PDB file of N, CA and C in Angstrom:
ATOM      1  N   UNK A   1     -11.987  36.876  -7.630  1.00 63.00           N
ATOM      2  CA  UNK A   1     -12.751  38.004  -7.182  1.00 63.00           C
ATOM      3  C   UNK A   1     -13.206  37.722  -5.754  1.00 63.00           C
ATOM      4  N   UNK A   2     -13.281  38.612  -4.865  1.00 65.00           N
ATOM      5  CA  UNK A   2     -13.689  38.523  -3.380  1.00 65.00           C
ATOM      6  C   UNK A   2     -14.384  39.541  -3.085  1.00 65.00           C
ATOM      7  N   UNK A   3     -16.085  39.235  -2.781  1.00 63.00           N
ATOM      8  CA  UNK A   3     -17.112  39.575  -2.639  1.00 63.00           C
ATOM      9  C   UNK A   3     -17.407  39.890  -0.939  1.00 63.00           C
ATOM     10  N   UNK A   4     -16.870  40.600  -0.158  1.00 75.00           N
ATOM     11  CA  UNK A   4     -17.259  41.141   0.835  1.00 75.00           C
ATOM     12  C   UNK A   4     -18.126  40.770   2.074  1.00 75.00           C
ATOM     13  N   UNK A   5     -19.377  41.328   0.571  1.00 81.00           N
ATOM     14  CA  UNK A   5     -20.954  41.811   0.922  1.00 81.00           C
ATOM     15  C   UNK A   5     -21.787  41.409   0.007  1.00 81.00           C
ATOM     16  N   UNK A   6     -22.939  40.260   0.407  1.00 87.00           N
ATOM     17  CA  UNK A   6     -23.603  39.652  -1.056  1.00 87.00           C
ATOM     18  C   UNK A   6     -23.953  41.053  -1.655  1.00 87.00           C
ATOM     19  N   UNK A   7     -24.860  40.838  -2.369  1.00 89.00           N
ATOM     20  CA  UNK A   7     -25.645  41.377  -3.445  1.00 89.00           C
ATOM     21  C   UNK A   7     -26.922  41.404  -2.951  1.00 89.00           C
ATOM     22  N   UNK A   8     -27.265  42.285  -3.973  1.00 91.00           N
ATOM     23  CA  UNK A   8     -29.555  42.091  -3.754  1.00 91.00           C
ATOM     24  C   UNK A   8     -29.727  41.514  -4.585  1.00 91.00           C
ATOM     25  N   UNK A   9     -30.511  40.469  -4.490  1.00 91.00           N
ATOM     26  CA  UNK A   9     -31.154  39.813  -5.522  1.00 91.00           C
ATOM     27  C   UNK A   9     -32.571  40.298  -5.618  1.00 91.00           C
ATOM     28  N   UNK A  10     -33.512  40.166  -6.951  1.00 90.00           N
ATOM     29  CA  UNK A  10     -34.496  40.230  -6.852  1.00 90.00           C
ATOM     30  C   UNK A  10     -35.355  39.401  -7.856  1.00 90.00           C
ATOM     31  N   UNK A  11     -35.887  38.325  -7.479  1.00 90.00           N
ATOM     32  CA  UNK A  11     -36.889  37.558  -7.886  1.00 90.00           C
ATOM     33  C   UNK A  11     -37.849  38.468  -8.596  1.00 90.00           C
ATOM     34  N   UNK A  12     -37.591  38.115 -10.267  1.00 87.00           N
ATOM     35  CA  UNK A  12     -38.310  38.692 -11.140  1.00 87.00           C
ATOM     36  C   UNK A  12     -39.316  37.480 -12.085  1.00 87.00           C
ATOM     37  N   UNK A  13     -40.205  37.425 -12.284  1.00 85.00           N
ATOM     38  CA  UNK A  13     -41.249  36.886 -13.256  1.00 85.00           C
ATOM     39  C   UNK A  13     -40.630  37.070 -14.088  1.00 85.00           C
ATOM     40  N   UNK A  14     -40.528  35.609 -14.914  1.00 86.00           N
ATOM     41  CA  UNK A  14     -39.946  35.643 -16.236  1.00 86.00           C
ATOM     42  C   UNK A  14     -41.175  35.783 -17.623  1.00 86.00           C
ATOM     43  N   UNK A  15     -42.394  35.773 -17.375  1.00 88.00           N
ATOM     44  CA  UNK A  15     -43.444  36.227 -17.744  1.00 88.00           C
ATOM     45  C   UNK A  15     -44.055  37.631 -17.540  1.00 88.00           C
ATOM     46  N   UNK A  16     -45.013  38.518 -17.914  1.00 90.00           N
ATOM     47  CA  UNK A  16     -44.757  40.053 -17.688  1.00 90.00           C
ATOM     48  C   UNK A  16     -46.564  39.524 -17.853  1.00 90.00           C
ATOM     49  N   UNK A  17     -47.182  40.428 -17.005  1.00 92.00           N
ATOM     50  CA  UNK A  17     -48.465  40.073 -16.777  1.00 92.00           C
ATOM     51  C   UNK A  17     -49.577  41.251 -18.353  1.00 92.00           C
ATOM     52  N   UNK A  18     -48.865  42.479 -18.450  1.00 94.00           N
ATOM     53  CA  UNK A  18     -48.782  43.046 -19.505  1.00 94.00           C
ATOM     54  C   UNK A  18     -48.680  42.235 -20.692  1.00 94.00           C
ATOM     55  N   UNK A  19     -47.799  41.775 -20.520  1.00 94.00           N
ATOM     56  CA  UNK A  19     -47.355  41.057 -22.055  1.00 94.00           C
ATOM     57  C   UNK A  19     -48.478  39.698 -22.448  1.00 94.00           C
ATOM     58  N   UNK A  20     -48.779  39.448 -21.545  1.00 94.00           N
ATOM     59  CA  UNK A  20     -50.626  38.115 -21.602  1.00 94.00           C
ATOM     60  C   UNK A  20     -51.363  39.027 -21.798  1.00 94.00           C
ATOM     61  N   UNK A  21     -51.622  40.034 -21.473  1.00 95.00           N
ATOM     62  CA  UNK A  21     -52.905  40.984 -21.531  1.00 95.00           C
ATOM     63  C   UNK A  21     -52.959  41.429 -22.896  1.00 95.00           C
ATOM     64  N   UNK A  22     -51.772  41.558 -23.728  1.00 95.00           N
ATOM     65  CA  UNK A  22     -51.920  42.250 -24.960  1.00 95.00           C
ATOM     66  C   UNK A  22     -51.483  41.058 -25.819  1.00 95.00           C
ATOM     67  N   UNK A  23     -51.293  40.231 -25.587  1.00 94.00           N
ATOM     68  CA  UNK A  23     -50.849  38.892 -26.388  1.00 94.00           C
ATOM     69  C   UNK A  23     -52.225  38.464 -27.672  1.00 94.00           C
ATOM     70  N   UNK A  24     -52.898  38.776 -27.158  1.00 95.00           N
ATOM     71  CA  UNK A  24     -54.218  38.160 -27.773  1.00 95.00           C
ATOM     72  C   UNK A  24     -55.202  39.135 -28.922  1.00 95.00           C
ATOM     73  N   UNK A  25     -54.584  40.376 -28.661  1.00 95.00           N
ATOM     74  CA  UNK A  25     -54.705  41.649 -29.643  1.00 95.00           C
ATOM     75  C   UNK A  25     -53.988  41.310 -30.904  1.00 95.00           C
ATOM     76  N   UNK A  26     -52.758  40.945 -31.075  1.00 93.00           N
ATOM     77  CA  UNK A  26     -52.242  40.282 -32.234  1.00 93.00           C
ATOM     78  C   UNK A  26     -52.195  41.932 -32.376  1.00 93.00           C
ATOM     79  N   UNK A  27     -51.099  42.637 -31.554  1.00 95.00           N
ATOM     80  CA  UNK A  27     -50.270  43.909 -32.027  1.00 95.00           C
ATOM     81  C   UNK A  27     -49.180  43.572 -33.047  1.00 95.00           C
ATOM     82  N   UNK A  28     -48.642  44.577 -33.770  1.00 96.00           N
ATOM     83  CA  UNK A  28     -47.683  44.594 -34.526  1.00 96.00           C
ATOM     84  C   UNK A  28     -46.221  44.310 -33.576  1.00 96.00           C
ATOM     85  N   UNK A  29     -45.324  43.416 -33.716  1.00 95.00           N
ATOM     86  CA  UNK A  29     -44.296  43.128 -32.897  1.00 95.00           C
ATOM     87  C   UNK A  29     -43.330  44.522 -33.029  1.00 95.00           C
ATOM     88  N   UNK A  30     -43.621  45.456 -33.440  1.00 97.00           N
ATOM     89  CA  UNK A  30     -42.662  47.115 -33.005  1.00 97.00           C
ATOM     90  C   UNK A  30     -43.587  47.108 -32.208  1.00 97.00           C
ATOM     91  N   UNK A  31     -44.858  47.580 -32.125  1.00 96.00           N
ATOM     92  CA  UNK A  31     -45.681  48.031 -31.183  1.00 96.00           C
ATOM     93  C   UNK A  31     -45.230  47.471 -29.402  1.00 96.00           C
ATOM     94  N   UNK A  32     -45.500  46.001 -29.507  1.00 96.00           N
ATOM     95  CA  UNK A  32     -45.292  44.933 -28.664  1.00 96.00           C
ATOM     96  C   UNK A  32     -44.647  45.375 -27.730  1.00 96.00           C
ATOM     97  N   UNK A  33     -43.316  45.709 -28.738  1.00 96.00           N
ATOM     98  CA  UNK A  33     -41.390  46.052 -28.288  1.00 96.00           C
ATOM     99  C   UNK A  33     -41.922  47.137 -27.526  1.00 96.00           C
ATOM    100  N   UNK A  34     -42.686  47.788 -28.076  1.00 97.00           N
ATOM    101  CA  UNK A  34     -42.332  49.638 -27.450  1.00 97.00           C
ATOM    102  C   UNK A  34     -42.984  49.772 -26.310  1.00 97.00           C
ATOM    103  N   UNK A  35     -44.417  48.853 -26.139  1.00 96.00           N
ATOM    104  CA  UNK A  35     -45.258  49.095 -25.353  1.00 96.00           C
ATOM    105  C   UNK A  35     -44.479  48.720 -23.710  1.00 96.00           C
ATOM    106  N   UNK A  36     -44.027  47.350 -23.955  1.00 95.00           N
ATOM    107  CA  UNK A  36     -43.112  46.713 -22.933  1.00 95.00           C
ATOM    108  C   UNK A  36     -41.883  47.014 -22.635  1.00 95.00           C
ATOM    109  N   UNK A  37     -40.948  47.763 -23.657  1.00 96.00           N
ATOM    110  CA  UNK A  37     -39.946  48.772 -23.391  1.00 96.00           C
ATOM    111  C   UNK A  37     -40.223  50.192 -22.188  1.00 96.00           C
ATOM    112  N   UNK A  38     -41.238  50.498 -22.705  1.00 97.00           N
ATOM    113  CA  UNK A  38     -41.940  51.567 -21.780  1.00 97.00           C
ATOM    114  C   UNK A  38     -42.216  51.056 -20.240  1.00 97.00           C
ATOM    115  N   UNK A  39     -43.004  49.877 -20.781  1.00 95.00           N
ATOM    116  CA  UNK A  39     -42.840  49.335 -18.571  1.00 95.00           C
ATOM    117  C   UNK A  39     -41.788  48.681 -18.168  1.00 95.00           C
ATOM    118  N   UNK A  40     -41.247  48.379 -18.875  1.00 92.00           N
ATOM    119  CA  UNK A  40     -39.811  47.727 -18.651  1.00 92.00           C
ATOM    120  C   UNK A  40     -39.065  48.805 -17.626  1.00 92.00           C
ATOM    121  N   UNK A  41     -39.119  50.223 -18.553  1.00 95.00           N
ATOM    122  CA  UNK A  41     -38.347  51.463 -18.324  1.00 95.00           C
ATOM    123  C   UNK A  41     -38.746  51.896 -16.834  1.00 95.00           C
ATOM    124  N   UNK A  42     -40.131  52.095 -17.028  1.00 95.00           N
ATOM    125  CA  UNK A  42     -40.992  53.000 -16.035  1.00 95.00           C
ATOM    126  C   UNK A  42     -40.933  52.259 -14.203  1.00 95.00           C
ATOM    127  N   UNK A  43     -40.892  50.626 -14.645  1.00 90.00           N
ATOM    128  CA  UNK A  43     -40.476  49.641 -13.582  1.00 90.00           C
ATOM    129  C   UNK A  43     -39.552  49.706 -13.057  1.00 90.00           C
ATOM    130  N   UNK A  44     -37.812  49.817 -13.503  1.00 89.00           N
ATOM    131  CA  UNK A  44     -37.076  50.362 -13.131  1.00 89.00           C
ATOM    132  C   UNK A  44     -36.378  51.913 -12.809  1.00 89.00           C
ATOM    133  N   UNK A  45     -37.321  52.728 -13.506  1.00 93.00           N
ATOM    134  CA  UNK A  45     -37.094  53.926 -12.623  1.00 93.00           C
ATOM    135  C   UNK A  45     -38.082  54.264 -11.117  1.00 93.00           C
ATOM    136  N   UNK A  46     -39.128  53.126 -11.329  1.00 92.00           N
ATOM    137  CA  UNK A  46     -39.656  52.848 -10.243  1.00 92.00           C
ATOM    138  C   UNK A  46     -38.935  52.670  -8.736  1.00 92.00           C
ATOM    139  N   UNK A  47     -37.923  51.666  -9.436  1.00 88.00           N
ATOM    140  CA  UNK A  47     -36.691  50.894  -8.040  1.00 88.00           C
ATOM    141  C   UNK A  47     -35.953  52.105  -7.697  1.00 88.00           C
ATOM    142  N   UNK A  48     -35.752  52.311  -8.932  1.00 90.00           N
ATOM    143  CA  UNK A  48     -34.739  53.479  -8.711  1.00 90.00           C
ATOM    144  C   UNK A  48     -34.958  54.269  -7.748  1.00 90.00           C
ATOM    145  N   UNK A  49     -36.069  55.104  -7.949  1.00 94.00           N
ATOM    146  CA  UNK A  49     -36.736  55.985  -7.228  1.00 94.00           C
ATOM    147  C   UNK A  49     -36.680  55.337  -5.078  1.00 94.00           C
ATOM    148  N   UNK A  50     -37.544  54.610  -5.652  1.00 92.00           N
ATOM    149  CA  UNK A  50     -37.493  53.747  -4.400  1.00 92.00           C
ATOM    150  C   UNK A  50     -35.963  53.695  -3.314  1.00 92.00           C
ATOM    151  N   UNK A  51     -35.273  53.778  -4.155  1.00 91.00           N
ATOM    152  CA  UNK A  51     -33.769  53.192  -3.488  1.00 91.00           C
ATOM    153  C   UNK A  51     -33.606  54.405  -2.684  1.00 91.00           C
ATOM    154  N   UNK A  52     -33.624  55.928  -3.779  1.00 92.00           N
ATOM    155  CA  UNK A  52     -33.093  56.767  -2.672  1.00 92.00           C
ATOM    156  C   UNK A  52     -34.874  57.489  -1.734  1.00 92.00           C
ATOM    157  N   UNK A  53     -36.111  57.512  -1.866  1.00 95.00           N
ATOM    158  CA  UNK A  53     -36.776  57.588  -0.692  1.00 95.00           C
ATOM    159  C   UNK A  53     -37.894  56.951  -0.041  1.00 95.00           C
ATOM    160  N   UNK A  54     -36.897  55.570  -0.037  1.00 95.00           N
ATOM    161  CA  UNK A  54     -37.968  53.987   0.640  1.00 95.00           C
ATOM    162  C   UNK A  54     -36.741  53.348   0.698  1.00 95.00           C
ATOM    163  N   UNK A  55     -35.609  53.430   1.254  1.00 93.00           N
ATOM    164  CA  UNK A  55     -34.652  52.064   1.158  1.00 93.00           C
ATOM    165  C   UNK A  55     -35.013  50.442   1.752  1.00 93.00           C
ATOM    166  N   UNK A  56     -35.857  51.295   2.806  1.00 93.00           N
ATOM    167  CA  UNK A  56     -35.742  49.876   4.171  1.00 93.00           C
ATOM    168  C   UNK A  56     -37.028  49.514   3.140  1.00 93.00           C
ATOM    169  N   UNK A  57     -37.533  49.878   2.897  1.00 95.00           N
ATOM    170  CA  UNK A  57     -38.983  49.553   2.487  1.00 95.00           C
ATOM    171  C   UNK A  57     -38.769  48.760   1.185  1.00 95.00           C
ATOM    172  N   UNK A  58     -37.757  49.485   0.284  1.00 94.00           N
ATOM    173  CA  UNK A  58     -36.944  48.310  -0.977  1.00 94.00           C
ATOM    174  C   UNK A  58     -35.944  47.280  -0.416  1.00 94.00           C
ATOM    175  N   UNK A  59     -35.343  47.506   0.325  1.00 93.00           N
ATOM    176  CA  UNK A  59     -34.751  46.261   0.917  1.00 93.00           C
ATOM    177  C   UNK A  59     -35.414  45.375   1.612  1.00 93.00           C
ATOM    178  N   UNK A  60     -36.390  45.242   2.169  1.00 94.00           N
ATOM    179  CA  UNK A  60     -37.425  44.550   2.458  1.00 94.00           C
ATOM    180  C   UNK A  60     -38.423  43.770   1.280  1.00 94.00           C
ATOM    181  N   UNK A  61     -39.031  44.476   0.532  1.00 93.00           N
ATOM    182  CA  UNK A  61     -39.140  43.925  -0.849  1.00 93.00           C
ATOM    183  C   UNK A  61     -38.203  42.955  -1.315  1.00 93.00           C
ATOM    184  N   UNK A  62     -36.727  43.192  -1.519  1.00 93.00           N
ATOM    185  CA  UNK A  62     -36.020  42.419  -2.272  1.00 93.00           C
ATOM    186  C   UNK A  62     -35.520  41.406  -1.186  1.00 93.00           C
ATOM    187  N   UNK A  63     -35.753  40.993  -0.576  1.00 92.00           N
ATOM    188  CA  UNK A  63     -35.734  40.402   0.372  1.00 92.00           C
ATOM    189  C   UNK A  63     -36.587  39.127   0.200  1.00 92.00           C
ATOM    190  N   UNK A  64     -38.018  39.932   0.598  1.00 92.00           N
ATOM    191  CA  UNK A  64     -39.125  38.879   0.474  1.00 92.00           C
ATOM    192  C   UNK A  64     -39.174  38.418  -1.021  1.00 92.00           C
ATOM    193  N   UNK A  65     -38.450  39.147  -1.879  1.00 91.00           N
ATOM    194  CA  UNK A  65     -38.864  38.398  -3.327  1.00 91.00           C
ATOM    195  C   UNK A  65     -38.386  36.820  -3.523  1.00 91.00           C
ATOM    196  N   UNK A  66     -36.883  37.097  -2.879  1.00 92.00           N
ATOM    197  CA  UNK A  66     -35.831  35.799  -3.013  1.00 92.00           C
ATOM    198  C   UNK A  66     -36.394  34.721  -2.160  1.00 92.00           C
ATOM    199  N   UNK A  67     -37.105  34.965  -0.453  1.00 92.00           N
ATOM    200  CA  UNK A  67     -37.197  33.929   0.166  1.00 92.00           C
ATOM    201  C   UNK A  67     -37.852  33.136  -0.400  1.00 92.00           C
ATOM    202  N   UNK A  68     -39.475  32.535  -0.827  1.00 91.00           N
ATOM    203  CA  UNK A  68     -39.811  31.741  -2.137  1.00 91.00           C
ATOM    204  C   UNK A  68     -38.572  30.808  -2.456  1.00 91.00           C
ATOM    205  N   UNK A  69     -37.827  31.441  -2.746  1.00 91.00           N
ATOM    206  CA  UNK A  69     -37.093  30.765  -3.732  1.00 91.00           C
ATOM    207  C   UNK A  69     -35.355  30.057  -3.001  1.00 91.00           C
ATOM    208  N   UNK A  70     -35.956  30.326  -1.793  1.00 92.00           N
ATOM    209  CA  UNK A  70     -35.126  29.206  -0.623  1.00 92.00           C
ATOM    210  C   UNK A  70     -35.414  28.445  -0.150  1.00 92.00           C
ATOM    211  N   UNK A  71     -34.379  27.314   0.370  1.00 93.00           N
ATOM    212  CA  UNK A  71     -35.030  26.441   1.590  1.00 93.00           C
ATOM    213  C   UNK A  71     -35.679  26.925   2.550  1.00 93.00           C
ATOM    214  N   UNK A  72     -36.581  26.518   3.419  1.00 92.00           N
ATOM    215  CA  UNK A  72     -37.315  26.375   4.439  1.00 92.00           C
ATOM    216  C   UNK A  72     -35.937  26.800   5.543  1.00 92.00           C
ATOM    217  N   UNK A  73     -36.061  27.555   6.391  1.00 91.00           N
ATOM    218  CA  UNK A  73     -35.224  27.873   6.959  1.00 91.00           C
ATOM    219  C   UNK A  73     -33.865  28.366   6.596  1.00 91.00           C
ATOM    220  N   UNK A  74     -33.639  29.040   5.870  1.00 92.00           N
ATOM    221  CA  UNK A  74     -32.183  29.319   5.581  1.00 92.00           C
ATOM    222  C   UNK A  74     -32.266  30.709   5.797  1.00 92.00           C
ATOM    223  N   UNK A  75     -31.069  31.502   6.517  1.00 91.00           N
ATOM    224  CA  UNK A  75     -31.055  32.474   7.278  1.00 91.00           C
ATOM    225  C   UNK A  75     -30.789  33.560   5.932  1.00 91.00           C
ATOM    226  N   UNK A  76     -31.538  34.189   5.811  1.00 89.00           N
ATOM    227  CA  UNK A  76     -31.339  35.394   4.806  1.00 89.00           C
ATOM    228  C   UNK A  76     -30.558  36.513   5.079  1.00 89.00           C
ATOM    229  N   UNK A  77     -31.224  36.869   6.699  1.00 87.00           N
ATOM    230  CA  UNK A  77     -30.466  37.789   7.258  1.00 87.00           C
ATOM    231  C   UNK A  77     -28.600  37.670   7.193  1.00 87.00           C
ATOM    232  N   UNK A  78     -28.421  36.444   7.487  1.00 86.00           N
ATOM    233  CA  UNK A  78     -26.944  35.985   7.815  1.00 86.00           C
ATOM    234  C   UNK A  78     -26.421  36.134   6.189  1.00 86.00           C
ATOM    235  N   UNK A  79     -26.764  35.062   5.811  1.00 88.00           N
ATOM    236  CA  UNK A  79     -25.764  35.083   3.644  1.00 88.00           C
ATOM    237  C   UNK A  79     -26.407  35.980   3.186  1.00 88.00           C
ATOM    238  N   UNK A  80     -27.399  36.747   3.382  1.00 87.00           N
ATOM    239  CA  UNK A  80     -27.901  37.471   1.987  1.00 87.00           C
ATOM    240  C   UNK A  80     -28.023  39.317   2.200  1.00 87.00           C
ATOM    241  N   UNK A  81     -28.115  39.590   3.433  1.00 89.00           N
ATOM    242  CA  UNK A  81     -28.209  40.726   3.667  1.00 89.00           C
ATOM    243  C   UNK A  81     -27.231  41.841   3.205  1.00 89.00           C
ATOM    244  N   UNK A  82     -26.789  42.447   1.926  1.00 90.00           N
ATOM    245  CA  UNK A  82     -25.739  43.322   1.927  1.00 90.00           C
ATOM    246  C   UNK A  82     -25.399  44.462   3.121  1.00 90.00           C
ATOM    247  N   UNK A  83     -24.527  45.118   3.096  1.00 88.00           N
ATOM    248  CA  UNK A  83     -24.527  45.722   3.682  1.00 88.00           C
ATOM    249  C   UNK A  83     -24.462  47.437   3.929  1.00 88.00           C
ATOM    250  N   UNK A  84     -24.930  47.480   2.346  1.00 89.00           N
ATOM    251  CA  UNK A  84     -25.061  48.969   1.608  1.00 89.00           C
ATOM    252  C   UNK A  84     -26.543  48.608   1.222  1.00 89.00           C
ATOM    253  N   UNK A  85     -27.279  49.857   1.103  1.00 88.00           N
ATOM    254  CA  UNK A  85     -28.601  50.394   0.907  1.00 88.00           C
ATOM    255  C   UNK A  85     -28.771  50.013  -0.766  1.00 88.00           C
ATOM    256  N   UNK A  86     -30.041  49.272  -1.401  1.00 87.00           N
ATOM    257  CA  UNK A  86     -30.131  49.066  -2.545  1.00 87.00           C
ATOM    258  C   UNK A  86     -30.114  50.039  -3.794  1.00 87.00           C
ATOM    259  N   UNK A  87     -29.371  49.185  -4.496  1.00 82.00           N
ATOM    260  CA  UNK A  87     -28.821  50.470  -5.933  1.00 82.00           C
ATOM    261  C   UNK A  87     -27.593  51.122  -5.444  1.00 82.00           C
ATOM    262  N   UNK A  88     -27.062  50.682  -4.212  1.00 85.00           N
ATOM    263  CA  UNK A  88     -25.641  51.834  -4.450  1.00 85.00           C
ATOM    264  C   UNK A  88     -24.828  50.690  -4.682  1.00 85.00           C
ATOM    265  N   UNK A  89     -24.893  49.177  -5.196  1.00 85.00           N
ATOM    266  CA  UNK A  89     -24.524  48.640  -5.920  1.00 85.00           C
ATOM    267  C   UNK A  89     -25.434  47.394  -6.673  1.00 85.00           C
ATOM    268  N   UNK A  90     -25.106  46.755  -7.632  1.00 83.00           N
ATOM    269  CA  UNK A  90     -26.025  46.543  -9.035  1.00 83.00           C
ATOM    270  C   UNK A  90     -26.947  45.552  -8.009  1.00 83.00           C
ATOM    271  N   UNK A  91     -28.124  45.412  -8.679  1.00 87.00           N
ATOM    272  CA  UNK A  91     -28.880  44.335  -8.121  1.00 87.00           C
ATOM    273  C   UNK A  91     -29.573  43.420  -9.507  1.00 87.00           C
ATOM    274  N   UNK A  92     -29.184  41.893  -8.300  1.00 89.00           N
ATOM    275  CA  UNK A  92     -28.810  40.592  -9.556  1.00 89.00           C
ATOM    276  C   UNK A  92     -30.114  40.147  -9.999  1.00 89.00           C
ATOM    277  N   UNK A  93     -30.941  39.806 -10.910  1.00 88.00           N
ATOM    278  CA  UNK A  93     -31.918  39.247 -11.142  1.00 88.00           C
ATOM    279  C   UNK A  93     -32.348  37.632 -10.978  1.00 88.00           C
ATOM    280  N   UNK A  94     -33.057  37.201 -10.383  1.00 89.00           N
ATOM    281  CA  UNK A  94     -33.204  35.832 -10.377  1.00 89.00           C
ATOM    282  C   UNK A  94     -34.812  35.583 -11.378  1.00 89.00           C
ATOM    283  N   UNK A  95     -34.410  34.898 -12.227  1.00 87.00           N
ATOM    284  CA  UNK A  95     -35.619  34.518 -12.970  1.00 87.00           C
ATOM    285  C   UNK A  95     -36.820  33.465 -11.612  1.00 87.00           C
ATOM    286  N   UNK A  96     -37.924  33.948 -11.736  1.00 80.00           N
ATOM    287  CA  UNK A  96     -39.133  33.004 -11.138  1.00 80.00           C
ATOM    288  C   UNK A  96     -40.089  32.816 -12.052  1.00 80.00           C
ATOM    289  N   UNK A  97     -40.839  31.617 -11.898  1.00 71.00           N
ATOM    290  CA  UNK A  97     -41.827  31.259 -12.559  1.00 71.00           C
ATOM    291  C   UNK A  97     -43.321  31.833 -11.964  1.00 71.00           C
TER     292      UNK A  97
END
């Protein structure tokens, strides 16, 4: 396979700040599912949204999510920058702590 144009990555919390907040209620695990299905949902139609009226403003976001999670100096602009507007192709998840 020959990849062009990287990808977007986006540095996601592998913890859900929701999901601590209601952890301690001792909900019914359907409940749990549905409650976090729902922001799960609502989060990504969030991006979505975003992609077509905020691009620079989501590409900037996904941007700053990944640096964190680079060396000290490594050119983002140069390896990481696609070269299509985010969501007009898939964007990769990177688990963060």
């Amino acid at each position: 396979m020959l990849q062009r144009s990287p990808t977007y990555f986006y540095a996601a919390a592998t913890t859900h700040a929701l999901a601590e907040q209601l952890a301690p209620l001792d909900l019914p695990d359907e409940w749990m599912h549905e409650i976090m299905r729902r922001q799960h949902t609502s989060e990504q139609q969030q991006l979505a949204r975003a992609s077509f009226e905020a691009p620079d403003e989501l590409h900037a976001l996904l941007m700053e999510s990944i640096r964190p999670l680079l060396p000290e100096g490594f050119d983002i602009e140069k390896h990481l920058t696609p070269r299509y507007r985010p969501w007009q192709q898939r964007i990769a998840i990177v688990p963060r702590r």
